[in-house]
Coordinates of C-alpha atoms in Angstrom, one line a residue:
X229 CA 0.0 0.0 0.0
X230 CA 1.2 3.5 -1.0
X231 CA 2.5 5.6 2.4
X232 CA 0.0 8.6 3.3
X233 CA 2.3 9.9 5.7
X234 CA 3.3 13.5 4.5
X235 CA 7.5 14.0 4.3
X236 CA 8.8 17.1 5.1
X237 CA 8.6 19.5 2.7
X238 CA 10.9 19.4 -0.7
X239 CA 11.8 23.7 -0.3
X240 CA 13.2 23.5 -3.7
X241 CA 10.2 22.5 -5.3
X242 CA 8.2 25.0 -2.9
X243 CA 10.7 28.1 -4.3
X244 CA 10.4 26.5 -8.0
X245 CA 6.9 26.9 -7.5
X246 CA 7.2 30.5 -6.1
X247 CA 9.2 31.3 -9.0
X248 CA 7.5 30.4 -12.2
X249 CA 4.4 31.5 -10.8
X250 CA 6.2 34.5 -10.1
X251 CA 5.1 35.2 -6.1
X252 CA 8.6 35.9 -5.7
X253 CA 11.4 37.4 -8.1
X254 CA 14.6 35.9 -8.0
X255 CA 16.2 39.1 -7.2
X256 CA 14.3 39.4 -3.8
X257 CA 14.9 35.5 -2.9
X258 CA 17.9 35.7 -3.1
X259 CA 18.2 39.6 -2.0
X260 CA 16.4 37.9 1.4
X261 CA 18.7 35.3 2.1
X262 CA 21.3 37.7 1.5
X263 CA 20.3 39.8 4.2
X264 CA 19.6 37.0 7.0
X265 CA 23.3 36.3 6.4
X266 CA 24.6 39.7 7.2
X267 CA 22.6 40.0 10.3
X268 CA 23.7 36.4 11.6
X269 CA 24.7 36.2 15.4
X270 CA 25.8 32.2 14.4
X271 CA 29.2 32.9 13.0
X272 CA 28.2 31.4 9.5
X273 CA 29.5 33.7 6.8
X274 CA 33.1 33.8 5.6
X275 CA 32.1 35.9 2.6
X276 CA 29.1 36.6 0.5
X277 CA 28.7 36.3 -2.9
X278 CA 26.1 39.1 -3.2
X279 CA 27.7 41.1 -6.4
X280 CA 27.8 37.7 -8.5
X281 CA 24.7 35.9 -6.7
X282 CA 22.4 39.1 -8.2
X283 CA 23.9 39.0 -11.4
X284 CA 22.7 35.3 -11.5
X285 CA 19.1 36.3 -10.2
X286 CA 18.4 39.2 -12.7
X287 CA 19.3 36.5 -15.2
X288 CA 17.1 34.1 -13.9
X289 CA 14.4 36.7 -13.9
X290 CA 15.1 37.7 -17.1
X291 CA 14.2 34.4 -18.6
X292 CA 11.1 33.6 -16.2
X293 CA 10.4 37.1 -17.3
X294 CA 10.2 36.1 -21.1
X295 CA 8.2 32.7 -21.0
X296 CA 11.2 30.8 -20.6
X297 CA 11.3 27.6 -18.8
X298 CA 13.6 27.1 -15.8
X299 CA 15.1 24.3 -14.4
X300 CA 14.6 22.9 -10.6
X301 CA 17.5 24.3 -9.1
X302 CA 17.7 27.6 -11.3
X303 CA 17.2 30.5 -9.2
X304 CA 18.0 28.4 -5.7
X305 CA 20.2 29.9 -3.5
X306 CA 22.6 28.0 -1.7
X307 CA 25.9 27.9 0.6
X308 CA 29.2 26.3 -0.4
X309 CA 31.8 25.4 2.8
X310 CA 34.9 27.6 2.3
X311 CA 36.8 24.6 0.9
X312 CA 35.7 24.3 -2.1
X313 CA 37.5 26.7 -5.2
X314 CA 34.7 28.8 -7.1
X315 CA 36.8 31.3 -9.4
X316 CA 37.6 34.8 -8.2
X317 CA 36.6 34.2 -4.8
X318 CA 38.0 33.9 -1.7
X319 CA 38.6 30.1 -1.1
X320 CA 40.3 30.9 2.6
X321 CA 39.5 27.4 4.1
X322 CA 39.3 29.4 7.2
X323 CA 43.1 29.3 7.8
X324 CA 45.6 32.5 8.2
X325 CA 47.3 30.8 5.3
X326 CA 45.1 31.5 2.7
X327 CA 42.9 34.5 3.8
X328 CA 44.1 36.0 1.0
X329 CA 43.6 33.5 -1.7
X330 CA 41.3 33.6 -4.9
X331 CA 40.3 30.4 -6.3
X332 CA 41.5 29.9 -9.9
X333 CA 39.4 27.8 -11.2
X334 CA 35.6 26.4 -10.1
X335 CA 35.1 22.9 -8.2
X336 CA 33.5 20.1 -10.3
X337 CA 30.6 20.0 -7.9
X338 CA 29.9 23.5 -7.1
X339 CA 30.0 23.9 -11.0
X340 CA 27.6 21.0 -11.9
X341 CA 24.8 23.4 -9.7
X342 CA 26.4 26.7 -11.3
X343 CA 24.8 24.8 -15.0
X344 CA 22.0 23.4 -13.2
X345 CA 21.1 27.5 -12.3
X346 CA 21.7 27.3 -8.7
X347 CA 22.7 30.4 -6.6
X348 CA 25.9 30.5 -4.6
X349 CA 25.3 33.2 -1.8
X350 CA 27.9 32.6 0.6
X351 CA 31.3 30.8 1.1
X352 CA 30.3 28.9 5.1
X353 CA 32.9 29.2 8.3
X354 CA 34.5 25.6 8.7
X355 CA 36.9 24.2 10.8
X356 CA 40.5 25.4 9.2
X357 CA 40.9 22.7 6.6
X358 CA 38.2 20.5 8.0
X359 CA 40.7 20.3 10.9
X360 CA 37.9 20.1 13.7
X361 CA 34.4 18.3 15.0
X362 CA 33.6 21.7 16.6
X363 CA 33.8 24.4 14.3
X364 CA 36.0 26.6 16.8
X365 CA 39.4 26.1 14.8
X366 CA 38.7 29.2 12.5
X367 CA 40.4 32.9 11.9
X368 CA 36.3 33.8 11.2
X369 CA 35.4 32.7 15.2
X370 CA 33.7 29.9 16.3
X371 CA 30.2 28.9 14.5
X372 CA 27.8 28.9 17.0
X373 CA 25.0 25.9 17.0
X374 CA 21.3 27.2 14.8
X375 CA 19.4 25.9 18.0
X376 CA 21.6 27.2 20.8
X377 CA 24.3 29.9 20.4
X378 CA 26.0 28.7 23.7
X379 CA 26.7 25.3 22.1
X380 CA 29.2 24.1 19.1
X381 CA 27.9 24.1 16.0
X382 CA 29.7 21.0 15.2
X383 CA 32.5 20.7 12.5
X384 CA 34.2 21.2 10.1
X385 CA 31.0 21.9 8.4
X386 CA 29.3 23.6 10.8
X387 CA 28.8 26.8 8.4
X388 CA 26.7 24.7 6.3
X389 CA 24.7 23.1 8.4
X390 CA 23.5 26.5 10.2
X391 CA 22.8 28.4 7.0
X392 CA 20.6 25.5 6.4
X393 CA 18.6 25.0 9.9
X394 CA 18.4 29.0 10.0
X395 CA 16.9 28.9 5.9
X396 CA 19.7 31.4 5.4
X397 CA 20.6 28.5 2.3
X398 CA 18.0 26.3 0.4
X399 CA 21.0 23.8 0.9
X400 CA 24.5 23.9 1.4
X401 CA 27.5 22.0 0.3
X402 CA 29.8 20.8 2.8
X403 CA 32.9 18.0 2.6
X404 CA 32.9 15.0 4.7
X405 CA 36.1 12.6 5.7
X406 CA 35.3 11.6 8.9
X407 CA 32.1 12.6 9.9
X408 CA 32.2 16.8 9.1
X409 CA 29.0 17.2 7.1
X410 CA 27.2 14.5 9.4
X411 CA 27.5 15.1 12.6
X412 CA 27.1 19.3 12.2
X413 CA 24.0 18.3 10.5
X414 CA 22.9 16.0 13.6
X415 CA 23.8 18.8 16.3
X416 CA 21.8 21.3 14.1
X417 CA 18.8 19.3 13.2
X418 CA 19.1 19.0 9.4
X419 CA 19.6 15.8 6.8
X420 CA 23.2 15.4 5.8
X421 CA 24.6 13.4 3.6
X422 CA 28.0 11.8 3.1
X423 CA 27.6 9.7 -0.8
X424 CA 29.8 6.5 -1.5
X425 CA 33.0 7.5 -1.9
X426 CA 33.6 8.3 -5.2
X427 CA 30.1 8.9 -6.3
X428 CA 30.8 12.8 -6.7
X429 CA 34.1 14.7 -7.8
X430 CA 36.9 15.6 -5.4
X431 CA 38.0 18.3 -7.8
X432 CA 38.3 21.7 -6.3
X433 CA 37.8 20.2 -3.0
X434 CA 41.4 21.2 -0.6
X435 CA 42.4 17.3 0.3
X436 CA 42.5 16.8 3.8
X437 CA 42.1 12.7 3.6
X438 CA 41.6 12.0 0.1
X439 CA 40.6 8.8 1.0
X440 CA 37.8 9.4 2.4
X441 CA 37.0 13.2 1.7
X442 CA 33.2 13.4 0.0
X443 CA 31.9 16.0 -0.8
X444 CA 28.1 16.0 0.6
X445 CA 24.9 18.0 0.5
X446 CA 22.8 19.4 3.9
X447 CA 19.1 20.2 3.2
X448 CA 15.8 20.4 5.4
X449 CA 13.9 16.9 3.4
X450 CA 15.4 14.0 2.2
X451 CA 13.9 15.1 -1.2
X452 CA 15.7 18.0 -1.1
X453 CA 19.7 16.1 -0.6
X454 CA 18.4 13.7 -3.6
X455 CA 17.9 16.7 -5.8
X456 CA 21.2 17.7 -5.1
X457 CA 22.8 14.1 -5.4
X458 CA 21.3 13.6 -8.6
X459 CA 22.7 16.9 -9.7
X460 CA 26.3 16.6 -8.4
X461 CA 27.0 12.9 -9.0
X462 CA 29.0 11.2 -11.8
X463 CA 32.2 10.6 -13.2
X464 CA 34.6 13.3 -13.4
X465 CA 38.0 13.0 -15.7
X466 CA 39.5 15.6 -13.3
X467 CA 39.1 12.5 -10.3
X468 CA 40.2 9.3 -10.9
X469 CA 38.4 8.0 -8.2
X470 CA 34.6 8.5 -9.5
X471 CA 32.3 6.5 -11.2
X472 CA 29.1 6.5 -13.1
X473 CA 25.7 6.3 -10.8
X474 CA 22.1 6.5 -11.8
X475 CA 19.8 8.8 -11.0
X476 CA 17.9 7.9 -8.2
X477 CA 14.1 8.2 -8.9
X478 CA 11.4 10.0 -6.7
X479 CA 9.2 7.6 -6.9
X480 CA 11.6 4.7 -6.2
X481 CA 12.5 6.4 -2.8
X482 CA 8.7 5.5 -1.4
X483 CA 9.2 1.7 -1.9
X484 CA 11.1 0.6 1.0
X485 CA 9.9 -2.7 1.0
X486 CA 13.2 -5.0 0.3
X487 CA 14.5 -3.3 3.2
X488 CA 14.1 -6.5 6.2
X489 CA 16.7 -6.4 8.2
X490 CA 18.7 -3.6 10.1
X491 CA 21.7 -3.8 12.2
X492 CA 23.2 -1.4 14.8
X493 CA 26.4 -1.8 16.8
X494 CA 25.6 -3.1 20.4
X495 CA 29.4 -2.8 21.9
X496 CA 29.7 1.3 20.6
X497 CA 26.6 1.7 22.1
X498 CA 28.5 0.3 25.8
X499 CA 31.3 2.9 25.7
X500 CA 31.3 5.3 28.7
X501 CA 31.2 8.5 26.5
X502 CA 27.8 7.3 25.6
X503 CA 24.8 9.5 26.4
X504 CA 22.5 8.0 28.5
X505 CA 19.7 9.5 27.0
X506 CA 20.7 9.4 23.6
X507 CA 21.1 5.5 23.8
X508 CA 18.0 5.1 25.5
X509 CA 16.0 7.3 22.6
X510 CA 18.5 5.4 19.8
X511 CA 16.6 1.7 21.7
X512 CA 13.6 3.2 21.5
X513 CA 13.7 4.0 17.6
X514 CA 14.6 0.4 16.9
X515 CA 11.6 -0.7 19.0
X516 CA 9.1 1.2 17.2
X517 CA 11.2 0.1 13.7
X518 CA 10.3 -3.8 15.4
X519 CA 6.7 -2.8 15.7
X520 CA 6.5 -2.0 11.8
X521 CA 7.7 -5.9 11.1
X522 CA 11.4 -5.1 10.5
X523 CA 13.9 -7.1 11.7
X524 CA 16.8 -5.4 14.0
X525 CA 19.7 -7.7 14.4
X526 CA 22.9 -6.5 17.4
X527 CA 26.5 -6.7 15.6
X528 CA 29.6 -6.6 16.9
X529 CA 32.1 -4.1 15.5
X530 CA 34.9 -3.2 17.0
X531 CA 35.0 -0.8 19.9
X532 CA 35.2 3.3 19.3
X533 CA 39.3 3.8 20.7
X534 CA 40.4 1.6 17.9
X535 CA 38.1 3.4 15.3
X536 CA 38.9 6.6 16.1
X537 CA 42.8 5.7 16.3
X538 CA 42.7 4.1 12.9
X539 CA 40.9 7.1 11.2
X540 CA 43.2 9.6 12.9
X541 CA 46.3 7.6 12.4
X542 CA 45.2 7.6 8.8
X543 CA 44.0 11.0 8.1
X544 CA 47.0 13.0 10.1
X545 CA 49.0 10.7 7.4
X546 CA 47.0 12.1 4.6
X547 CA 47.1 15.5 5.7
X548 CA 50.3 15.6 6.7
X549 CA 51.2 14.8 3.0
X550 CA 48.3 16.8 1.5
X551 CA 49.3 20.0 3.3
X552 CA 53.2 19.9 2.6
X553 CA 52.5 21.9 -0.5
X554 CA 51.6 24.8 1.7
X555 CA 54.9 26.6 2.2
X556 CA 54.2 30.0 1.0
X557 CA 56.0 29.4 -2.5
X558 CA 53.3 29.0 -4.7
X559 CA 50.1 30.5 -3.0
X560 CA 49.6 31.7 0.6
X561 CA 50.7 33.9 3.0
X562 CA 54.4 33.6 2.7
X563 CA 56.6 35.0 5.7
X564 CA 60.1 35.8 5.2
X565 CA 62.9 34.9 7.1
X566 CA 67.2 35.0 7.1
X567 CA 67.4 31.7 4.7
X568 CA 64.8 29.5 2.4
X569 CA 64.3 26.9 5.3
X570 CA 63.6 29.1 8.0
X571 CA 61.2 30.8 5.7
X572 CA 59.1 27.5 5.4
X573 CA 59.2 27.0 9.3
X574 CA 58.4 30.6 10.1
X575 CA 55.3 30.8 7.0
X576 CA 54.0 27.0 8.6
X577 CA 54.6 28.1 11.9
X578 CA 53.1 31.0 11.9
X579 CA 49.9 30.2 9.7
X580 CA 48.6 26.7 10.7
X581 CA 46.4 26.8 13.3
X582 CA 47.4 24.9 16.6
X583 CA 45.0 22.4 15.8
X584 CA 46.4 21.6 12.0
X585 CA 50.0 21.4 13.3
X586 CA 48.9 19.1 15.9
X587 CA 47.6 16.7 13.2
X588 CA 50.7 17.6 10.7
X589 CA 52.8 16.6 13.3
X590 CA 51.3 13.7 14.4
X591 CA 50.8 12.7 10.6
X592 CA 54.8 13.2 9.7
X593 CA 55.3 10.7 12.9
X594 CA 53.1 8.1 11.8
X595 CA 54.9 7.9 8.5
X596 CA 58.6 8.4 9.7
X597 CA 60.7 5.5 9.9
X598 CA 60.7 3.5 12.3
X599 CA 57.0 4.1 13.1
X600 CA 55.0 3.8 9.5
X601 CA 55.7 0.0 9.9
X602 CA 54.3 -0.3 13.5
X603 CA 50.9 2.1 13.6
X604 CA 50.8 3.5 9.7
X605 CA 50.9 -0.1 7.9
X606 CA 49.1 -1.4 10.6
X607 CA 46.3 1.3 10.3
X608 CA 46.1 0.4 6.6
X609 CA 45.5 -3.1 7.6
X610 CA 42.7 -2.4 10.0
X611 CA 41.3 -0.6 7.6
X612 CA 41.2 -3.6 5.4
X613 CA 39.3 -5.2 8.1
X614 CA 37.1 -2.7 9.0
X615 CA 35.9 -2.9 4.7
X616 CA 35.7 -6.6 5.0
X617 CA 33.8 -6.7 8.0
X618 CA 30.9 -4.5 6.4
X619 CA 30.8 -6.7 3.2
X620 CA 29.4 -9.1 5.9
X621 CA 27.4 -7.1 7.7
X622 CA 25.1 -6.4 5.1
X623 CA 25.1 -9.8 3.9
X624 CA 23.0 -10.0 7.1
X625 CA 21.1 -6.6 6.9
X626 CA 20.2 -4.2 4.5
X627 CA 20.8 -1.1 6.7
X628 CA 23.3 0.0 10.2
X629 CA 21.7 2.5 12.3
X630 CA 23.5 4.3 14.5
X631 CA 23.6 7.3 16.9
X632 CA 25.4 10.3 14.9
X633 CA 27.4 11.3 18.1
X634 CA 27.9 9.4 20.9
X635 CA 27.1 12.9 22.9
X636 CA 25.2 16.1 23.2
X637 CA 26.9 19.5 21.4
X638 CA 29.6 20.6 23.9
X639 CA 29.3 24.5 25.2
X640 CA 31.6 26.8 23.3
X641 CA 35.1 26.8 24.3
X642 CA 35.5 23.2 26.0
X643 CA 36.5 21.1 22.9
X644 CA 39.8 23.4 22.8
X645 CA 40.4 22.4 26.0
X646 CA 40.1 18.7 25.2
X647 CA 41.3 17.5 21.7
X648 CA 40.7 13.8 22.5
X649 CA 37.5 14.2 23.7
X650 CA 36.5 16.1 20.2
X651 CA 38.7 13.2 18.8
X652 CA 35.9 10.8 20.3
X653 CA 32.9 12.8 19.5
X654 CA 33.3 10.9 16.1
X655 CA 33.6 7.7 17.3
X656 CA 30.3 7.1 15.6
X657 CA 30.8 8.6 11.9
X658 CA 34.8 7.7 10.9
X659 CA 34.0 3.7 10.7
X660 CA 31.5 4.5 7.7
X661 CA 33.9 7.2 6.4
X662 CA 37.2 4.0 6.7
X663 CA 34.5 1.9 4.8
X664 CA 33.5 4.5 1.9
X665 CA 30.1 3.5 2.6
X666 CA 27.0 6.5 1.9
X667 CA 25.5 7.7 5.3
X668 CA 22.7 10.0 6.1
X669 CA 22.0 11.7 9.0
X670 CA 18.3 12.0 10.0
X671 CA 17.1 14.4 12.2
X672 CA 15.2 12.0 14.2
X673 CA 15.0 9.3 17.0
X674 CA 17.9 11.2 19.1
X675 CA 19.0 14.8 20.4
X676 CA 21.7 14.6 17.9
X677 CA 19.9 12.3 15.1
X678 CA 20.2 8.8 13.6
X679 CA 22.5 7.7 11.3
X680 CA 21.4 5.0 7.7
X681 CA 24.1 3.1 6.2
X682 CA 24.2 1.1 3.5
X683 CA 26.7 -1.3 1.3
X684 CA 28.9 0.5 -1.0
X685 CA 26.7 2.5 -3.9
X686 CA 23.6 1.8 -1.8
X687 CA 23.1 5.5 -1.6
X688 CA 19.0 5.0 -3.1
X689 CA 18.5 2.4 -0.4
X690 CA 20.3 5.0 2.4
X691 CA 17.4 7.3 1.4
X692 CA 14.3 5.1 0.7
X693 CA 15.1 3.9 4.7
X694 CA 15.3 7.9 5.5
X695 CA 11.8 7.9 4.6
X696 CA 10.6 4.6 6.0
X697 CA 12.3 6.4 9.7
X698 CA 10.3 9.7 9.1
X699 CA 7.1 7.6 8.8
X700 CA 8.1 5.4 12.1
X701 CA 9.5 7.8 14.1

């Protein structure tokens, strides 16, 4: 039988509305919008885009104005984390380093909307180079959590996921490697989305982990992030990695019926740092999932301190790399000093934020000799593990739930005192992220949300179950 229940709202489809009927010029959306963002307490905004964003409305009045058809996303106006290159803006990544830096070119992603007719408006606050699960590690000040200004907003795409509970975006784009467009979107009650890996383009996305950076939207309906996906998705010659997807159908998304079985972690769920209330309402979601017929089925995985050390082990190694090319030579802000070499220590020194050299660092001590062979090939290995053991899981099930964080957002100001414990925040996001599996925060069944998972290029199946939750919960 065909679900009655009523989803949330698609808003894209509400503004596409608006617009061809013309309630509302283009020019005035996005004029609106504009203005929430200036008068933001949050700490959102890095930069608008308002010069080039009305330019692009008057256009897209223009042809509304004549008879012309527009497309779905023509005329919406949305947020892009400041990590992502969109030419001749700033592209500052939140760092000291590049404040000064103009992208030179446009990110694969970012211009896949730009010919769909979307809106950029605003490059989002993030955690310096998605170094960060609180959004505090910034030059621009902490972003401050849409439902709470004394609380995180959760990082590194914390930006993002604001402008998108406050409707200062229609959607935003954020990047995700180990939880940073998920778990801002659970502590600001939105839908977030980290895709298979590979299913949409790295390019003009700054690496921190490129093996398991995504690039992911945040909306207010699970309609609205498939709109997006299908938009953004395919393969790109500019990234090796990335590979042809289908489109994933509206009407495919309502028939959730070959979804049986789903599977949570019952050991992650033990750990101390576990909120008692946010387990208790996580239990209670799979209860009322029982009630509907579906089968829930306790895994073992293993526990959250080897997780999080594999992921972080990894990453710092990535980034470490990744970042090296940052010496003030090419681009950045280069600070002289007596000889060449102290010139690269001084301009690192100097412009990477506490938290970045703490994970370049670490990163350059994982891969040194003497220690790559004991925690760096090790890491990889675990990692090898943690891939196979999903390929079984979901020989068993067709979906993981899980808490997004294994807490509630922290106040302002403690995370800085207490990297490990914002190491542990994501104890619940960087297994998925190891795995390159698609994951969807929900913003249901806890304080800070539910997590779907699914098998590798599951993502239709990750959003079919969305709406199968917003019905049962």
């Amino acid at each position: 039988m065909q679900s009655q229940i009523k989803h949330t709202q698609s808003q894209i489809k509400h503004i596409h509305q608006q617009l061809v009927s013309k309630h509302i010029s283009c020019v005035d959306l996005v004029q609106q919008k504009l203005d929430l963002l200036k008068q933001n307490s949050n700490g959102s905004v890095n930069a608008l885009l308002d010069t080039y964003a009305l330019e692009l409305a008057q256009a897209v009045d223009a042809k509304i104005a004549k008879g012309e058809n527009i497309g779905l996303l023509e005329g919406i106006p949305f947020g892009v984390k400041d990590v992502f290159m969109l030419q001749g803006t700033y592209t500052t990544a939140s760092s000291d380093f590049l404040k000064q830096y103009k992208s030179a070119y446009t990110a694969s992603a970012i211009q896949k909307l730009l010919d769909a007719g979307a809106i950029p408006i605003v490059k989002e606050n993030c955690d310096s180079f998605g170094h960060g699960s609180s959004n505090e590690n910034t030059i621009f000040g902490a972003v401050k959590n849409a439902q709470d200004e004394t609380l995180v907003a959760g990082g590194s795409s914390g930006g993002s996921a604001v402008n998108v509970a406050k409707d200062y975006t229609v959607f935003s784009i954020g990047g995700d490697t180990g939880g940073s467009v998920r778990q801002p979107a659970g502590y600001n009650g939105v839908y977030g989305l980290k895709p298979t890996y590979g299913r949409i383009s790295r390019y003009g996305l700054m690496a921190y982990a490129s093996s398991t950076d995504c690039v992911g939207p945040l909306a207010k309906s699970v309609e609205d992030i498939r709109i997006v996906l299908n938009t953004i998705s395919g393969k790109d010659i500019k990234d090796q990695t990335t590979y042809d997807s289908s489109q994933i159908d509206e009407t495919t998304l309502e028939n959730a019926s070959g979804i049986k079985a789903v599977g949570y972690f019952k050991n992650l769920l033990e750990n101390d740092a576990m909120d008692p209330t946010i387990k208790a309402d996580f239990m209670d979601s799979l209860e009322k999932l029982k009630a509907k017929g579906i089968q829930v089925k306790a895994l073992d995985f293993l526990d959250a301190d080897t997780l999080v050390s594999t992921y972080y082990i990894l990453a710092m190694a990535e980034t470490a790399s990744n970042l090296s090319r940052l010496d003030g030579t090419n681009y950045g802000n280069r600070i002289n000093a007596e000889n060449l070499i102290e010139s690269y220590a001084v301009t690192r020194s100097e412009n990477f934020s506490e938290e970045s050299k703490r994970r370049i660092v670490g990163g350059n001590q994982v891969l040194s000799q003497g220690f790559s062979d004991e925690i760096y090939l090790k890491s990889l290995a675990i990692r090898d593990k943690i891939s196979a053991d999903f390929e079984g899981f979901f020989q068993d099930v067709d979906i993981v739930l899980s808490p997004v964080t294994p807490g509630l957002p922290p106040k302002v100001g403690d995370s800085l005192k207490d990297p490990l414990a914002m190491y542990l925040s994501d104890a619940f996001t960087v297994g998925f992220s190891l795995g390159q599996l698609p994951t969807l925060t929900v913003p249901k069944g806890t304080a800070t949300g539910i997590q779907i998972t699914a098998a590798k290029t599951e993502d239709e199946r990750v959003l079919q179950f969305a709406h199968l939750l917003e019905e049962t919960l």
